[in-house]
CSV table of C-alpha atoms in Angstrom, one decimal:
chain,number,residue,atom,x,y,z
K,1,UNK,CA,0.0,-0.1,-0.1
K,2,UNK,CA,2.7,2.5,0.9
K,3,UNK,CA,4.6,1.7,-2.6
K,4,UNK,CA,1.5,2.3,-4.3
K,5,UNK,CA,0.5,5.7,-2.6
K,6,UNK,CA,4.2,7.0,-2.9
K,7,UNK,CA,4.4,5.8,-6.5
K,8,UNK,CA,7.9,4.0,-5.8
K,9,UNK,CA,7.3,1.0,-7.7
K,10,UNK,CA,11.0,0.6,-8.5
K,11,UNK,CA,11.4,-0.5,-4.7
K,12,UNK,CA,9.8,-3.8,-5.9
K,13,UNK,CA,12.4,-4.3,-8.6
K,14,UNK,CA,15.1,-6.0,-6.4
K,15,UNK,CA,12.7,-7.8,-4.1
K,16,UNK,CA,12.4,-11.6,-4.6
K,17,UNK,CA,10.7,-14.6,-3.2
K,18,UNK,CA,12.6,-17.2,-1.2
K,19,UNK,CA,13.0,-19.3,-4.3
K,20,UNK,CA,14.6,-16.4,-6.3
K,21,UNK,CA,11.4,-15.5,-8.3
K,22,UNK,CA,10.3,-11.7,-8.6
K,23,UNK,CA,8.2,-10.7,-5.7
K,24,UNK,CA,4.4,-11.2,-6.2
K,25,UNK,CA,1.1,-10.2,-4.8
K,26,UNK,CA,-1.3,-13.3,-5.2
K,27,UNK,CA,-4.8,-11.8,-5.2
K,28,UNK,CA,-6.7,-14.9,-4.3
K,29,UNK,CA,-4.5,-15.5,-1.2
K,30,UNK,CA,-5.0,-12.1,0.5
K,31,UNK,CA,-8.5,-10.7,-0.3
K,32,UNK,CA,-10.7,-11.4,2.5
K,33,UNK,CA,-11.3,-8.2,4.4
K,34,UNK,CA,-12.1,-4.6,4.1
K,35,UNK,CA,-8.4,-3.6,4.3
K,36,UNK,CA,-7.4,-5.9,1.6
K,37,UNK,CA,-10.4,-4.6,-0.8
K,38,UNK,CA,-8.9,-1.2,0.0
K,39,UNK,CA,-5.5,-2.5,-1.4
K,40,UNK,CA,-7.2,-4.0,-4.4
K,41,UNK,CA,-8.7,-0.5,-5.0
K,42,UNK,CA,-5.5,1.1,-5.1
K,43,UNK,CA,-4.3,-1.3,-7.7
K,44,UNK,CA,-7.2,-0.3,-9.8
K,45,UNK,CA,-6.5,3.4,-9.3
K,46,UNK,CA,-2.7,3.1,-10.0
K,47,UNK,CA,-3.3,0.5,-13.1
K,48,UNK,CA,-1.7,2.7,-15.8
K,49,UNK,CA,1.6,3.0,-13.5
K,50,UNK,CA,1.6,-0.5,-12.8
K,51,UNK,CA,1.3,-1.5,-16.3
K,52,UNK,CA,3.8,0.8,-17.6
K,53,UNK,CA,6.3,-0.4,-15.0
K,54,UNK,CA,5.9,-4.1,-15.0
K,55,UNK,CA,4.5,-4.7,-18.5
K,56,UNK,CA,3.3,-8.1,-19.4
K,57,UNK,CA,4.5,-9.6,-16.0
K,58,UNK,CA,1.9,-7.7,-14.1
K,59,UNK,CA,-0.9,-10.1,-14.2
K,60,UNK,CA,1.4,-13.0,-13.3
K,61,UNK,CA,2.6,-11.1,-10.3
K,62,UNK,CA,-0.9,-10.6,-9.2
K,63,UNK,CA,-1.8,-14.3,-9.9
K,64,UNK,CA,1.0,-15.7,-7.7
K,65,UNK,CA,2.6,-18.3,-10.2
K,66,UNK,CA,5.2,-16.8,-12.4
K,67,UNK,CA,5.8,-20.1,-14.0
K,68,UNK,CA,2.0,-20.5,-15.2
K,69,UNK,CA,0.5,-18.6,-18.2
K,70,UNK,CA,-3.0,-18.5,-16.4
K,71,UNK,CA,-4.2,-15.1,-15.3
K,72,UNK,CA,-7.7,-16.2,-14.2
K,73,UNK,CA,-7.0,-15.7,-10.5
K,74,UNK,CA,-6.1,-12.1,-10.9
K,75,UNK,CA,-8.9,-11.2,-13.1
K,76,UNK,CA,-11.3,-13.0,-10.8
K,77,UNK,CA,-10.4,-10.3,-8.2
K,78,UNK,CA,-9.7,-7.4,-10.3
K,79,UNK,CA,-13.1,-7.6,-11.9
K,80,UNK,CA,-14.3,-6.4,-8.4
K,81,UNK,CA,-12.6,-3.0,-9.1
K,82,UNK,CA,-12.5,-2.9,-13.0
K,83,UNK,CA,-14.7,0.0,-13.2
K,84,UNK,CA,-12.4,2.2,-11.2
K,85,UNK,CA,-10.1,2.8,-14.1
K,86,UNK,CA,-11.2,2.7,-17.9
K,87,UNK,CA,-7.8,1.1,-18.9
K,88,UNK,CA,-8.3,-1.8,-16.4
K,89,UNK,CA,-12.0,-2.3,-17.7
K,90,UNK,CA,-10.8,-2.2,-21.1
K,91,UNK,CA,-8.0,-4.8,-20.3
K,92,UNK,CA,-10.7,-6.9,-18.8
K,93,UNK,CA,-12.9,-6.7,-21.5
K,94,UNK,CA,-10.2,-7.7,-24.0
K,95,UNK,CA,-9.2,-10.7,-21.7
K,96,UNK,CA,-13.0,-12.0,-21.8
K,97,UNK,CA,-13.1,-11.7,-25.6
K,98,UNK,CA,-9.9,-13.7,-25.8
K,99,UNK,CA,-10.7,-16.0,-23.0
K,100,UNK,CA,-14.4,-16.5,-22.8
K,101,UNK,CA,-13.8,-19.2,-19.9
K,102,UNK,CA,-13.2,-16.2,-17.5
K,103,UNK,CA,-17.1,-15.8,-17.4
K,104,UNK,CA,-16.9,-18.8,-15.3
K,105,UNK,CA,-15.9,-16.8,-12.4
K,106,UNK,CA,-18.8,-15.2,-10.6
K,107,UNK,CA,-17.2,-11.7,-10.2
K,108,UNK,CA,-16.3,-11.5,-13.9
K,109,UNK,CA,-19.6,-12.6,-14.9
K,110,UNK,CA,-21.3,-9.9,-12.7
K,111,UNK,CA,-19.0,-7.2,-14.1
K,112,UNK,CA,-19.8,-8.3,-17.8
K,113,UNK,CA,-23.5,-8.3,-17.0
K,114,UNK,CA,-23.4,-4.9,-15.7
K,115,UNK,CA,-21.4,-3.5,-18.7
K,116,UNK,CA,-23.4,-5.4,-21.3
K,117,UNK,CA,-27.0,-4.5,-19.9
K,118,UNK,CA,-29.8,-5.0,-22.3
K,119,UNK,CA,-27.7,-6.1,-25.0
K,120,UNK,CA,-29.1,-9.0,-27.3
K,121,UNK,CA,-26.5,-11.7,-26.6
K,122,UNK,CA,-26.6,-11.2,-22.7
K,123,UNK,CA,-29.3,-13.7,-21.9
K,124,UNK,CA,-27.6,-16.5,-24.0
K,125,UNK,CA,-24.3,-15.8,-22.2
K,126,UNK,CA,-25.8,-16.1,-18.9
K,127,UNK,CA,-27.6,-19.2,-19.8
K,128,UNK,CA,-24.5,-20.6,-21.1
K,129,UNK,CA,-23.0,-19.9,-17.6
K,130,UNK,CA,-25.6,-21.6,-15.7
K,131,UNK,CA,-24.1,-24.7,-13.8
K,132,UNK,CA,-26.3,-27.7,-13.6
K,133,UNK,CA,-25.4,-29.7,-10.4
K,134,UNK,CA,-23.4,-27.1,-8.9
K,135,UNK,CA,-23.8,-25.6,-5.5
K,136,UNK,CA,-26.1,-22.6,-6.5
K,137,UNK,CA,-25.2,-20.6,-3.4
K,138,UNK,CA,-21.8,-20.0,-5.2
K,139,UNK,CA,-23.2,-19.4,-8.5
K,140,UNK,CA,-24.1,-15.8,-9.5
K,141,UNK,CA,-25.7,-16.5,-12.9
K,142,UNK,CA,-29.1,-17.7,-11.3
K,143,UNK,CA,-29.3,-14.5,-9.2
K,144,UNK,CA,-28.6,-12.3,-12.1
K,145,UNK,CA,-31.3,-14.1,-14.3
K,146,UNK,CA,-33.9,-13.9,-11.3
K,147,UNK,CA,-33.9,-10.0,-11.8
K,148,UNK,CA,-34.5,-9.6,-15.6
K,149,UNK,CA,-35.5,-5.9,-15.4
K,150,UNK,CA,-32.3,-4.9,-13.7
K,151,UNK,CA,-30.5,-6.6,-16.7
K,152,UNK,CA,-32.4,-4.7,-19.3
K,153,UNK,CA,-34.1,-7.9,-20.2
K,154,UNK,CA,-37.7,-9.2,-20.9
K,155,UNK,CA,-38.8,-11.4,-18.0
K,156,UNK,CA,-41.2,-13.4,-20.2
K,157,UNK,CA,-38.3,-14.1,-22.5
K,158,UNK,CA,-36.0,-15.0,-19.9
K,159,UNK,CA,-38.6,-17.3,-18.0
K,160,UNK,CA,-39.1,-19.3,-21.3
K,161,UNK,CA,-35.2,-19.5,-21.8
K,162,UNK,CA,-35.0,-21.1,-18.2
K,163,UNK,CA,-37.8,-23.4,-18.9
K,164,UNK,CA,-36.1,-24.6,-22.1
K,165,UNK,CA,-33.0,-25.4,-19.8
K,166,UNK,CA,-34.8,-27.6,-17.4
K,167,UNK,CA,-35.2,-30.5,-19.9
K,168,UNK,CA,-37.9,-33.2,-20.0
K,169,UNK,CA,-38.1,-33.6,-16.4
K,170,UNK,CA,-39.6,-30.3,-14.8
K,171,UNK,CA,-40.9,-31.5,-11.5
K,172,UNK,CA,-40.9,-34.3,-9.3
K,173,UNK,CA,-38.5,-35.9,-6.6
K,174,UNK,CA,-35.4,-35.6,-6.5
K,175,UNK,CA,-35.7,-31.9,-7.3
K,176,UNK,CA,-34.0,-30.4,-10.6
K,177,UNK,CA,-30.5,-29.5,-9.4
K,178,UNK,CA,-29.8,-26.8,-11.9
K,179,UNK,CA,-29.1,-23.2,-12.1
K,180,UNK,CA,-32.2,-22.7,-14.4
K,181,UNK,CA,-34.4,-24.0,-11.6
K,182,UNK,CA,-32.8,-21.9,-9.1
K,183,UNK,CA,-33.4,-18.7,-11.2
K,184,UNK,CA,-37.0,-19.6,-11.7
K,185,UNK,CA,-37.3,-20.1,-8.0
K,186,UNK,CA,-35.8,-16.8,-7.1
K,187,UNK,CA,-37.0,-14.7,-9.9
K,188,UNK,CA,-40.5,-16.4,-10.8
K,189,UNK,CA,-42.0,-18.0,-7.7
K,190,UNK,CA,-45.3,-18.4,-9.3
K,191,UNK,CA,-43.9,-20.7,-12.0
K,192,UNK,CA,-45.4,-23.9,-12.7
K,193,UNK,CA,-42.3,-25.9,-12.3
K,194,UNK,CA,-41.9,-24.2,-8.9
K,195,UNK,CA,-45.2,-25.2,-7.5
K,196,UNK,CA,-44.9,-28.7,-9.0
K,197,UNK,CA,-41.4,-29.2,-7.5
K,198,UNK,CA,-42.7,-27.9,-4.0
K,199,UNK,CA,-45.6,-30.5,-4.2
K,200,UNK,CA,-43.4,-33.1,-5.1
K,201,UNK,CA,-41.1,-32.3,-2.1
K,202,UNK,CA,-44.2,-32.3,0.4
K,203,UNK,CA,-45.5,-35.6,-1.0
K,204,UNK,CA,-42.1,-37.1,-0.3
K,205,UNK,CA,-41.8,-35.8,3.2
K,206,UNK,CA,-45.3,-37.3,3.8
K,207,UNK,CA,-44.5,-40.8,2.4
K,208,UNK,CA,-41.1,-41.1,4.1
K,209,UNK,CA,-41.0,-38.5,6.9
K,210,UNK,CA,-38.0,-36.9,5.3
K,211,UNK,CA,-36.3,-35.5,2.4
K,212,UNK,CA,-32.7,-35.0,1.3
K,213,UNK,CA,-32.3,-31.8,-0.7
K,214,UNK,CA,-29.2,-29.5,-0.9
K,215,UNK,CA,-30.0,-26.4,1.0
K,216,UNK,CA,-28.9,-24.2,-1.9
K,217,UNK,CA,-32.0,-25.6,-3.6
K,218,UNK,CA,-34.3,-26.4,-0.7
K,219,UNK,CA,-34.5,-22.8,0.5
K,220,UNK,CA,-35.1,-20.9,-2.5
K,221,UNK,CA,-37.9,-23.3,-3.5
K,222,UNK,CA,-39.4,-23.3,0.2
K,223,UNK,CA,-39.5,-19.5,0.2
K,224,UNK,CA,-40.7,-19.1,-3.3
K,225,UNK,CA,-43.7,-21.7,-2.7
K,226,UNK,CA,-44.6,-21.9,0.8
K,227,UNK,CA,-48.2,-20.5,1.7
K,228,UNK,CA,-48.0,-17.0,3.1
K,229,UNK,CA,-50.0,-18.3,6.0
K,230,UNK,CA,-47.2,-20.6,6.8
K,231,UNK,CA,-44.5,-18.4,6.2
K,232,UNK,CA,-43.5,-17.8,9.8
K,233,UNK,CA,-43.9,-21.4,10.9
K,234,UNK,CA,-41.4,-22.2,7.9
K,235,UNK,CA,-38.9,-19.6,9.2
K,236,UNK,CA,-39.0,-21.2,12.6
K,237,UNK,CA,-38.6,-24.9,11.4
K,238,UNK,CA,-35.8,-24.0,9.2
K,239,UNK,CA,-34.1,-21.9,11.9
K,240,UNK,CA,-34.6,-24.7,14.4
K,241,UNK,CA,-32.8,-27.1,12.0
K,242,UNK,CA,-29.9,-24.6,11.1
K,243,UNK,CA,-29.4,-23.9,14.9
K,244,UNK,CA,-29.0,-27.5,15.5
K,245,UNK,CA,-26.4,-28.1,12.7
K,246,UNK,CA,-24.4,-24.9,13.1
K,247,UNK,CA,-23.4,-22.2,15.6
K,248,UNK,CA,-26.0,-19.7,14.6
K,249,UNK,CA,-29.6,-19.4,13.0
K,250,UNK,CA,-28.5,-17.2,10.2
K,251,UNK,CA,-27.5,-19.2,7.1
K,252,UNK,CA,-26.6,-17.3,4.0
K,253,UNK,CA,-28.8,-19.4,1.5
K,254,UNK,CA,-31.7,-19.3,4.2
K,255,UNK,CA,-31.4,-15.6,4.6
K,256,UNK,CA,-31.3,-14.8,1.0
K,257,UNK,CA,-34.2,-16.8,0.2
K,258,UNK,CA,-36.3,-15.3,3.2
K,259,UNK,CA,-35.4,-11.7,2.3
K,260,UNK,CA,-36.6,-12.2,-1.4
K,261,UNK,CA,-39.9,-13.5,0.0
K,262,UNK,CA,-40.1,-10.6,2.4
K,263,UNK,CA,-39.3,-8.1,-0.6
K,264,UNK,CA,-42.1,-9.3,-2.8
K,265,UNK,CA,-44.8,-10.3,-0.5
K,266,UNK,CA,-46.5,-7.7,1.7
K,267,UNK,CA,-48.7,-10.3,3.5
K,268,UNK,CA,-45.5,-12.0,4.6
K,269,UNK,CA,-43.9,-8.9,6.0
K,270,UNK,CA,-47.4,-8.2,7.9
K,271,UNK,CA,-47.2,-11.8,9.5
K,272,UNK,CA,-43.4,-11.5,10.4
K,273,UNK,CA,-44.5,-8.0,12.0
K,274,UNK,CA,-47.2,-9.7,14.0
K,275,UNK,CA,-44.8,-12.5,15.2
K,276,UNK,CA,-42.1,-9.9,16.2
K,277,UNK,CA,-44.8,-8.0,18.5
K,278,UNK,CA,-46.4,-11.2,19.9
K,279,UNK,CA,-45.6,-11.8,23.7
K,280,UNK,CA,-45.2,-15.4,22.7
K,281,UNK,CA,-42.2,-14.7,20.4
K,282,UNK,CA,-38.9,-15.2,22.2
K,283,UNK,CA,-36.5,-12.1,22.1
K,284,UNK,CA,-34.1,-14.2,20.0
K,285,UNK,CA,-36.6,-15.0,17.4
K,286,UNK,CA,-38.0,-11.6,17.3
K,287,UNK,CA,-34.4,-10.4,16.7
K,288,UNK,CA,-33.9,-12.8,13.9
K,289,UNK,CA,-37.2,-11.8,12.3
K,290,UNK,CA,-36.5,-8.1,12.5
K,291,UNK,CA,-32.8,-8.5,11.2
K,292,UNK,CA,-34.3,-10.5,8.1
K,293,UNK,CA,-37.4,-8.0,7.5
K,294,UNK,CA,-35.1,-5.0,7.8
K,295,UNK,CA,-32.9,-6.3,5.1
K,296,UNK,CA,-36.0,-6.5,2.8
K,297,UNK,CA,-37.5,-3.3,3.9
K,298,UNK,CA,-38.1,-0.5,6.7
K,299,UNK,CA,-39.6,-1.8,9.9
K,300,UNK,CA,-42.8,0.0,10.9
K,301,UNK,CA,-42.5,2.3,13.8
K,302,UNK,CA,-44.7,0.2,15.9
K,303,UNK,CA,-42.6,-2.9,15.2
K,304,UNK,CA,-39.4,-0.9,15.9
K,305,UNK,CA,-40.9,0.6,19.2
K,306,UNK,CA,-41.6,-3.1,20.5
K,307,UNK,CA,-37.8,-4.1,19.8
K,308,UNK,CA,-36.6,-1.1,21.7
K,309,UNK,CA,-38.9,-2.2,24.6
K,310,UNK,CA,-37.3,-5.7,24.2
K,311,UNK,CA,-34.0,-4.4,24.4
K,312,UNK,CA,-34.7,-2.0,27.4
K,313,UNK,CA,-36.1,-5.1,29.3
K,314,UNK,CA,-33.0,-6.9,28.6
């Protein structure tokens, strides 16, 4: 950071690793905190000077392996800040044109989607980067396709394209483990494929007493399809399961799915507000519901007042 801020890049020229290779800063090994992201931002802001000083070796220095031609790791992190400097953004665009596989990195795909909003080929690009069978919580493509208007795309066209990706088996148990199904559950909760999958899951549970579904599929489906009257009970059941398996009752895929439901369903928000203010709801459960609700929309004054009273009593 000091070298970047003072512009003394020449100080790096004589620094070497223990094996004699030129010093490097492998982005994939250090980006984890706000401070690291600050350093990444400074790299973006000083990109022309860095490129002028290190030339073609710059990306290898940021990837960490000077012997490998791959620069994927560097671009994966530089995509987070590419818009901070036009030269960096242009180089990333050129890299994607030359290496389409860079779009398999979620950060690069998100950047690409932002820069190509509304363009005719964008839908096909996102569809091609859905990952059937992968853990959807690590795949940004379904989440992007769940908000077609933000992408400048026609929702009906996106919905038809997702259906085409599901293949012949669009419902039933086991559930479709695909990015297309996750996108439908997140963005089109009233779709017939979502309703059919939820019914199949319920039948399986009734027949055998349990179901085996990856949480990255289960949560988006549950909070897309559960009846509003059962919404709060669903949150309670899932929270109890999470608490019995983890150290807290907020799991990212769970929270994301609940927040999406609260954003789109006013009646679900009303029921959550009623649960928060109920004397039968524990402080811990009220706090959880309030946290999820406030991530979706502002809490009503009476609900916020109830929470202040709970806090005062504690």
